[in-house]
XYZ file of C-alpha atoms in Angstrom:
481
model
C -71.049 -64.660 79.300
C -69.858 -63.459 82.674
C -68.611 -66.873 85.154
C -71.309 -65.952 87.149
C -73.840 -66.658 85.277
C -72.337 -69.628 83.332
C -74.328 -72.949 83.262
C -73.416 -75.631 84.829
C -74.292 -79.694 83.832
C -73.370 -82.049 86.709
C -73.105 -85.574 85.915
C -71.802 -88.611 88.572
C -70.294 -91.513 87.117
C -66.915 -91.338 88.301
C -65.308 -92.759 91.341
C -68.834 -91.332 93.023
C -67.148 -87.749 92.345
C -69.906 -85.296 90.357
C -68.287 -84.790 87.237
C -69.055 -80.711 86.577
C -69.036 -79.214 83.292
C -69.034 -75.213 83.044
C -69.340 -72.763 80.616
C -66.720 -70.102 80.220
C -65.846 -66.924 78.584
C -63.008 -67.995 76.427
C -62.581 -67.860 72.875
C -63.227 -71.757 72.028
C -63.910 -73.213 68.492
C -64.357 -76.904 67.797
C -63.393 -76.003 63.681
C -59.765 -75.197 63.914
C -58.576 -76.878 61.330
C -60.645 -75.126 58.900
C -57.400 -72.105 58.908
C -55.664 -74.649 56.640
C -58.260 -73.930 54.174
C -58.454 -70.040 54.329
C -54.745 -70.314 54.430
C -55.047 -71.985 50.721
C -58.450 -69.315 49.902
C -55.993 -66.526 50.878
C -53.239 -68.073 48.275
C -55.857 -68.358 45.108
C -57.697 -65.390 45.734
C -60.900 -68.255 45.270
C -63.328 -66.531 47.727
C -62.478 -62.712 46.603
C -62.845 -63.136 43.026
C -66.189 -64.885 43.132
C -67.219 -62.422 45.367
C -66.110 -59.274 42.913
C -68.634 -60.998 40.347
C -71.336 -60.115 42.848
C -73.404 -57.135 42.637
C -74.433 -56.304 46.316
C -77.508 -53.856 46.198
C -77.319 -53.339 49.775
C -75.934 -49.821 50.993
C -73.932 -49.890 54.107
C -74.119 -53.146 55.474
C -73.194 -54.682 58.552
C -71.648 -57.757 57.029
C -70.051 -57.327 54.001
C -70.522 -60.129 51.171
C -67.408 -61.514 51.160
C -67.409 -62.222 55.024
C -70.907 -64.174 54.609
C -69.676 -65.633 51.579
C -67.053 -66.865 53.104
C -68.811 -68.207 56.734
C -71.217 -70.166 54.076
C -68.153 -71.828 51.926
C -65.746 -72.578 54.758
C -69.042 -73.850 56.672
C -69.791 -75.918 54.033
C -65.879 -78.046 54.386
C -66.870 -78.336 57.668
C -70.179 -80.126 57.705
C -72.829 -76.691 58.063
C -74.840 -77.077 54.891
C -77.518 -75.138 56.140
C -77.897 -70.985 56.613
C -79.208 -72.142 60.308
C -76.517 -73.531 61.069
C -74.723 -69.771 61.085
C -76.725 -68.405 64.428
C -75.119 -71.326 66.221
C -71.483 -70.360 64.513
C -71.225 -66.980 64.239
C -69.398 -66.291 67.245
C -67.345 -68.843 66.667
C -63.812 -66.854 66.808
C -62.294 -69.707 63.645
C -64.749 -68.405 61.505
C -64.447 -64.909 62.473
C -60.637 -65.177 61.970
C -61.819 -66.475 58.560
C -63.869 -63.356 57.940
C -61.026 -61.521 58.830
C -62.697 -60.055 62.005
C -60.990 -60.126 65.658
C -62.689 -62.645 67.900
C -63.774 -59.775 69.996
C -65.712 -58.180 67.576
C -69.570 -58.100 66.935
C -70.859 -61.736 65.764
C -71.163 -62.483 61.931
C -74.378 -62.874 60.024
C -77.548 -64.847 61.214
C -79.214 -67.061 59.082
C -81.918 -64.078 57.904
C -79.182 -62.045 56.875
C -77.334 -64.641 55.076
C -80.791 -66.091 53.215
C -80.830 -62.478 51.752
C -77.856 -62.659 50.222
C -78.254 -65.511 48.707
C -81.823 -63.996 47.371
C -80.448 -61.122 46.058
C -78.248 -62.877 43.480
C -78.936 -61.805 39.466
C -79.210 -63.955 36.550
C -76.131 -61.634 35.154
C -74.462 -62.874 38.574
C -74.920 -66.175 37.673
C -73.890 -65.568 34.112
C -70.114 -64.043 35.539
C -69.838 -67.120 37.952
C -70.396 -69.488 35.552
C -67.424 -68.556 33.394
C -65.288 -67.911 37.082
C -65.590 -71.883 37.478
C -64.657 -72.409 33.862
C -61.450 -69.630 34.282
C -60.175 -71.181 37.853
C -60.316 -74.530 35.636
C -58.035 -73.887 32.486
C -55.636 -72.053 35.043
C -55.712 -74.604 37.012
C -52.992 -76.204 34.675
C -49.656 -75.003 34.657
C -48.267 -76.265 31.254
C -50.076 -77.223 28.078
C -51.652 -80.610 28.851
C -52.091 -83.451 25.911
C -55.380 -84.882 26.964
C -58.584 -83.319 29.121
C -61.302 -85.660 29.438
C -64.586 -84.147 30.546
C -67.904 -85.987 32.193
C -70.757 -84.773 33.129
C -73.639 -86.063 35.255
C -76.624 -85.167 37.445
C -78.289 -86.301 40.827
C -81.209 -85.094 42.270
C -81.978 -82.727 45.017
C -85.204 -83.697 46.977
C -87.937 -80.771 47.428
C -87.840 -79.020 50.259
C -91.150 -77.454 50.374
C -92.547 -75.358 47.482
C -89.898 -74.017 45.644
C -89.587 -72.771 42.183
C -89.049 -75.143 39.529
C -89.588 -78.150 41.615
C -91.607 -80.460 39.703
C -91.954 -84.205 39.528
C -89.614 -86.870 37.846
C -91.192 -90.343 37.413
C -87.493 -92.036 37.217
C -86.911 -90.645 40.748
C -90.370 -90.751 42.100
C -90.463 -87.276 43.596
C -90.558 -83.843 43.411
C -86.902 -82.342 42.717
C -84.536 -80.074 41.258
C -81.320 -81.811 39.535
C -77.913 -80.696 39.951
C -75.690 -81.440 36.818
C -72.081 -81.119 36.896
C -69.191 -81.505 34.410
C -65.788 -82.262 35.964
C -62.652 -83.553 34.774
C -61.523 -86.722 35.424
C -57.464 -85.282 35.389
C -57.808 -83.229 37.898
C -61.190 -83.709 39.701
C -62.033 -80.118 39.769
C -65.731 -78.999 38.735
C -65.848 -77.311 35.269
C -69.104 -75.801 35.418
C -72.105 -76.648 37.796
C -75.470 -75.911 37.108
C -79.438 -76.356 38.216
C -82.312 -77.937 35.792
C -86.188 -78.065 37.035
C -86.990 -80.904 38.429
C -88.551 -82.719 35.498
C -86.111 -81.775 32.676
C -84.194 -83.994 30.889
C -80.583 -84.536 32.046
C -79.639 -83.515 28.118
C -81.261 -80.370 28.702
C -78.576 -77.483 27.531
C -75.827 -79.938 27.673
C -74.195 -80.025 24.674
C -74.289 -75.754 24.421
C -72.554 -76.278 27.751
C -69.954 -78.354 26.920
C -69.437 -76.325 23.590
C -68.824 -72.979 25.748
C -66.389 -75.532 28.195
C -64.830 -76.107 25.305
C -64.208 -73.213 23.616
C -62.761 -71.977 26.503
C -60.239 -74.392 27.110
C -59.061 -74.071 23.211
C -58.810 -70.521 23.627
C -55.483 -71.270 25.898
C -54.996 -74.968 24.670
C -55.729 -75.253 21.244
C -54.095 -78.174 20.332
C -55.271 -80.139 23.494
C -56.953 -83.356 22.481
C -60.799 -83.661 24.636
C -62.654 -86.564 25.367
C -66.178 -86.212 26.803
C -68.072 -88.923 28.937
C -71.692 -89.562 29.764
C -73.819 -92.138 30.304
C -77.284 -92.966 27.994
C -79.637 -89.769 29.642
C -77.067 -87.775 27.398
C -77.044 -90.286 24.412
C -79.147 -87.700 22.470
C -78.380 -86.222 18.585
C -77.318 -82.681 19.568
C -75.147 -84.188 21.764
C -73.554 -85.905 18.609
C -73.796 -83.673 16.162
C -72.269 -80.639 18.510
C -69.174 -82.715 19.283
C -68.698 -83.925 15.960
C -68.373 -80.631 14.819
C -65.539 -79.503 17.105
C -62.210 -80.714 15.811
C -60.134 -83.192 17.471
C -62.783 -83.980 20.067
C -64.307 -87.334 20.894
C -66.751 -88.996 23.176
C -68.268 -92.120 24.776
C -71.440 -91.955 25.528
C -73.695 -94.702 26.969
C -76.318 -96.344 24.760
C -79.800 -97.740 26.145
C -80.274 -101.480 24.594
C -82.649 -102.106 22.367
C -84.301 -104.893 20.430
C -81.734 -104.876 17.334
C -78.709 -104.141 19.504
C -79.377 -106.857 21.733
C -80.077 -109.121 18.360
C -76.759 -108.190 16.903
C -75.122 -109.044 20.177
C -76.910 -112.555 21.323
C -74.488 -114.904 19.468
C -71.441 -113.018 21.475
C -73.391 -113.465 24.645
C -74.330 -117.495 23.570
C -70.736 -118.240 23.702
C -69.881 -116.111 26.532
C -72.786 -118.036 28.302
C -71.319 -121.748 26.947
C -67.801 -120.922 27.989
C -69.177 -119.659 31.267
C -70.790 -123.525 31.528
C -67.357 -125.098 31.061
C -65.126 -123.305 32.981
C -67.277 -121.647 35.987
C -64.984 -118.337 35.158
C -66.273 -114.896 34.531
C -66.756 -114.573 30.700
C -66.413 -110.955 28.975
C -66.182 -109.910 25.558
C -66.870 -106.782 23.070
C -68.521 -106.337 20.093
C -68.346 -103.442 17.540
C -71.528 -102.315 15.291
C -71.472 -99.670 12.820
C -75.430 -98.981 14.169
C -77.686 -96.547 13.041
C -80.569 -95.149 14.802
C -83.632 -94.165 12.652
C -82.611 -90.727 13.834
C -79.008 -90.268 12.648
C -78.369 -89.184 9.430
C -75.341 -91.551 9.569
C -74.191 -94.745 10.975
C -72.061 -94.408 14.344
C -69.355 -97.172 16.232
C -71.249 -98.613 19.310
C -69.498 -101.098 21.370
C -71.209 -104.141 23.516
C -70.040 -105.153 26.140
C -70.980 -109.363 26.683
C -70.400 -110.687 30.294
C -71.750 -113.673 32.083
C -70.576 -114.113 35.669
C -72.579 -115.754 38.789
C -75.147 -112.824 38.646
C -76.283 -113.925 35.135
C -75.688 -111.998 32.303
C -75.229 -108.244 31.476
C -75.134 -106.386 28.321
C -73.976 -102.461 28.055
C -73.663 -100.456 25.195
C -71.613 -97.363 24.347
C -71.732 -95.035 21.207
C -68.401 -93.488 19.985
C -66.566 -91.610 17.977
C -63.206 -92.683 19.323
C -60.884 -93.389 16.102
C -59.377 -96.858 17.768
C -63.394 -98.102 18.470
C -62.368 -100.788 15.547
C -59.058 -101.862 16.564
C -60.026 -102.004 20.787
C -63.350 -102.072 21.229
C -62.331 -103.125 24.922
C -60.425 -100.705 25.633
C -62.640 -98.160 24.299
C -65.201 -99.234 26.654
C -63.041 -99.982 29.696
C -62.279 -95.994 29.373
C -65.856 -95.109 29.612
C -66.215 -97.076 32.871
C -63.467 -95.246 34.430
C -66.007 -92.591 34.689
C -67.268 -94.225 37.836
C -64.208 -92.300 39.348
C -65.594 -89.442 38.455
C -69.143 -90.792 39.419
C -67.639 -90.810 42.724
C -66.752 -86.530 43.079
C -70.177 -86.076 42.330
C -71.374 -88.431 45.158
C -69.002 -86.538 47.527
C -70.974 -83.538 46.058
C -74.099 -84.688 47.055
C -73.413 -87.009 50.033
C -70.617 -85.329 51.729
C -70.575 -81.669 50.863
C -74.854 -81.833 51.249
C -75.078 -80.139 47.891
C -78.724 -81.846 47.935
C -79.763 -79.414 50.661
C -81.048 -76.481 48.572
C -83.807 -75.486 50.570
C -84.154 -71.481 49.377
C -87.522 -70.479 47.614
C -86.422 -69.114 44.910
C -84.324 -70.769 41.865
C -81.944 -68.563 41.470
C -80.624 -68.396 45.114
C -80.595 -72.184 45.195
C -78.066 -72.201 41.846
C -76.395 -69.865 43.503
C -75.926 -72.341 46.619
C -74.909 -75.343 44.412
C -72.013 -73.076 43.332
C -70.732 -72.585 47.088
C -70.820 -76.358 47.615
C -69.223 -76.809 44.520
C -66.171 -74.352 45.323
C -66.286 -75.769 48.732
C -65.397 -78.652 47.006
C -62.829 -77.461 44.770
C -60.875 -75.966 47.927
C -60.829 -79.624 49.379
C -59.506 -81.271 45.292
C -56.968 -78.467 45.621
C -56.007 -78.789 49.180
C -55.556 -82.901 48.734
C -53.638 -82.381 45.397
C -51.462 -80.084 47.938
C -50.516 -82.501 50.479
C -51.022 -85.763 48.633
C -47.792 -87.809 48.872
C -46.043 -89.044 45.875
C -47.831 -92.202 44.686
C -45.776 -95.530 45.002
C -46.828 -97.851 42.408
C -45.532 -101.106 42.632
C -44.955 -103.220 39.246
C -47.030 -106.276 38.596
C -46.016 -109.691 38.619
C -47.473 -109.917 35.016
C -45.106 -106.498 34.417
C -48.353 -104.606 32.916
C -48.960 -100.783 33.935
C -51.746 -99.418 36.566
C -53.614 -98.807 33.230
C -53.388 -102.040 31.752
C -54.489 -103.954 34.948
C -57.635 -106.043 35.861
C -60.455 -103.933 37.992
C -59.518 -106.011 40.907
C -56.042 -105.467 40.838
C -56.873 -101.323 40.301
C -59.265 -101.240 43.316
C -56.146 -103.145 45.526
C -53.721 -100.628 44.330
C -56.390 -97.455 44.978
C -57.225 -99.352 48.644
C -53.912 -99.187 49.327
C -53.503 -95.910 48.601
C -55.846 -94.592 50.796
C -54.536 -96.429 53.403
C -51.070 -95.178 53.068
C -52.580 -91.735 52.174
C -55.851 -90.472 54.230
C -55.426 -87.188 53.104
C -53.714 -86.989 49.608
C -57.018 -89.316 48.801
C -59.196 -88.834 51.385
C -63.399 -87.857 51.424
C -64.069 -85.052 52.943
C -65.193 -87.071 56.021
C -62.007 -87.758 56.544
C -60.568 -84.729 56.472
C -62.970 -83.453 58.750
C -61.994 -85.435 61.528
C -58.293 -85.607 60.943
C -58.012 -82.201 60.050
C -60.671 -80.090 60.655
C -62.848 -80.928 63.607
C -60.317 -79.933 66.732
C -60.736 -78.373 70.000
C -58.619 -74.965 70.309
C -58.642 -71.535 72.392
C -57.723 -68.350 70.516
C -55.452 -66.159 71.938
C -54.675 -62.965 69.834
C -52.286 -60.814 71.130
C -50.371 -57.661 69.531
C -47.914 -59.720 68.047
C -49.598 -63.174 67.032
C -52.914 -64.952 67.077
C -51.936 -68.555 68.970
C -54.133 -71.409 68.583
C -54.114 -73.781 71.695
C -54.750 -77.210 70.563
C -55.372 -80.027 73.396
C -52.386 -82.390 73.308
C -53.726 -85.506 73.289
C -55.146 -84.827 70.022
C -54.076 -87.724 67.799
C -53.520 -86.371 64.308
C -51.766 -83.320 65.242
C -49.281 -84.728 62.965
C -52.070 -84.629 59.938
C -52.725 -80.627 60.545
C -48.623 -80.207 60.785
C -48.069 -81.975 57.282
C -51.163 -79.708 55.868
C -49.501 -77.002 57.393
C -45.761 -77.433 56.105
C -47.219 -78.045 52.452
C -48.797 -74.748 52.625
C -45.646 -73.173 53.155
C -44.417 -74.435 50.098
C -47.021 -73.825 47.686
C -47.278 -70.799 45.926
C -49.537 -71.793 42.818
C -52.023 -74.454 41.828
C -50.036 -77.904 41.548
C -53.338 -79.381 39.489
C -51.707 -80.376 36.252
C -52.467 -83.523 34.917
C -51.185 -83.734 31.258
């Protein structure tokens, strides 16, 4: 756009002096920060070798896949969800630079370009990324880890017009697809995302899926002890009798209550109930059953958990296989309901990274989709395991570990955390507008590309810190064990 012809926008609110704003022909973006992420794509080779799993029927193209694969997963970190958002951004000279195109050359792919690729996606494509999300997640630790405990979940994705396989669930009240994820509650990485119609139930393929999770993991680990999580929509037999038959894997998996559970449990919740009456104090206890369902060939250990508090009371119930179920029923059940951390990555999934915004016709395109949100969210677990500062956990007065600690005195210690550590253990929001979302002008020379920041900018410091670790990192530091 020639200065001539640039728009003006005149407001007057200042001193009585118009305050002008012009367009110019300079090469602005408002996504700089998002170079600290291609800066970490370039170092894992992420982007390239999903993209290599791709079979792209087109001859010739314009825009290669990898270019729009990458303007749809870096867009993604940044807050575009949609393909529209792309004919706004594709001149954008960050996102070129991301592409690995000059910021003088031809724009990057519109939304009816990019909507084709998506559609032209094969089920044997899907097939090959599949097992790239379960590969990038055994490498992902450097030594042999003793534990990896797995949980998987689903939340639904809203219809957006008629799609295929969008049908109606009565629990959610509308037509839907649902997105299930496993993920690992060491590292936070997702193992292995995948799509269900709308009205399937969330069991549907699960235990084959965490079987071929498994498998995989042994393959590199095989002594590695794995403990899966879930609540009651996966508290099915296969589920069961497929993890009982892999050796030295357990699981906790929530229970729905029913008439005899909550019969075998009311004399735990009467005194629970009476001490509440005396003292005023929350009340909590745990009971073990050796239960079994008309279904199972074989009684199983379910735990109760009793509480009475101000709210009234409230019963849960887990089923396990867990070997110290009959010494600690507590802390067999106080495990399981760590999984609201994990809980939490797949609300970033859906809230934060808009993996609810599948809005392609066909299914296959949109499963496609919900694996660029989920390595767009990958990048981000990576990138905050890179920078994260070294955790400073203070001792209790009462001398007992993080582990050991009430949930009150866990949620102080994670609070404080994230206040000493926006990054290390920040939501994407957060790192969107301390790291991402900055003004900058592009200058690319012979030598060097510079990237003009304004500054007053106040977390320059933020971008320099995600810079510096960069530096230093030469191989995925995501090695919980």
């Amino acid at each position: 756009m020639s200065l001539q012809s640039a728009q003006q926008f005149v407001f007057g609110f200042w001193e009585n002096r118009p305050v002008q704003i012009e367009q110019v022909d300079e090469k602005l973006s408002s996504d700089t920060g998002l170079l600290a992420f291609a800066q970490l794509d370039e170092k894992l080779q992420w982007t390239s070798s999903f993209n290599d799993l791709i079979e792209d029927p087109r001859s010739d193209p314009q825009h290669s896949a990898l270019s729009i694969l990458r303007q749809r997963v870096f867009g993604i970190i940044a807050g575009y969800e949609d393909q529209n958002d792309h004919d706004s951004l594709r001149s954008d000279p960050v996102f070129k630079l991301i592409a690995e195109r000059h910021p003088n050359e031809p724009d990057l792919a519109s939304q009816p370009t990019i909507s084709r690729f998506e559609n032209s996606v094969t089920p044997a494509d899907l097939l090959r990324l599949e097992d790239w999300f379960i590969d990038r997640f055994v490498e992902s630790f450097e030594s042999q880890p003793t534990t990896i405990t797995l949980d998987i979940d689903t939340f639904d994705d809203p219809a957006h017009g008629n799609q295929q396989l969008v049908l109606f669930h009565g629990f959610y009240n509308q037509y839907q697809y649902q997105v299930r994820a496993i993920t690992c509650a060491e590292n936070d990485l997702v193992v292995l995302p995948s799509l269900l119609f709308g009205s399937a139930h969330a069991s549907l393929g699960a235990a084959s899926d965490l079987q071929r999770v498994i498998e995989k993991i042994r393959r590199r680990f095989p002594n590695v002890t794995i403990h899966v999580r879930a609540d009651s929509g996966f508290a099915v037999p296969e589920m069961y009798f497929t993890l009982e038959a892999i050796a030295n894997v357990s699981y906790s998996i929530g229970y729905q209550m029913n008439s005899r559970v909550k019969r075998e449990s009311e004399e735990l919740l009467r005194q629970k109930a009476a001490a509440y009456e005396q003292t005023g104090e929350t009340q909590k206890d745990y009971l073990l059953l050796d239960y079994q369902a008309k279904r199972w060939p074989y009684s199983r250990s379910v735990v109760v958990k009793c509480e009475v508090n101000s709210q009234g009371t409230n019963r849960r119930a887990v089923v396990t296989n867990r070997p110290g179920a009959s010494v600690c029923p507590q802390g067999v059940y106080e495990e399981y309901a760590d999984r609201g951390e994990s809980e939490n990555r797949n609300k970033e999934l859906k809230c934060e990274f808009q993996c609810d915004r599948l809005s392609d016709h066909r299914y296959m395109a949109n499963l496609f989709r919900v694996m660029m949100h989920c390595m767009a969210a990958n990048l981000l677990v990576v990138l905050r395991d890179v920078v994260e500062l070294d955790p400073v956990i203070k001792e209790s007065s009462t001398g007992l570990p993080l582990e050991a600690r009430s949930e009150r005195q866990k949620r102080r210690h994670h609070n404080r955390r994230r206040r000493r550590d926006p990054l290390g253990e920040g939501h994407a929001c957060t790192w969107r507008t301390h790291v991402i979302k900055v003004a900058s002008r592009i200058v690319v020379t012979t030598r060097r590309v510079r990237i003009l920041i304004p500054a007053s900018w106040p977390w320059a410091d933020y971008l320099k810190r995600v810079s510096e670790s960069l530096a230093k990192f030469t191989r995925s530091p995501l090695s919980s064990g």
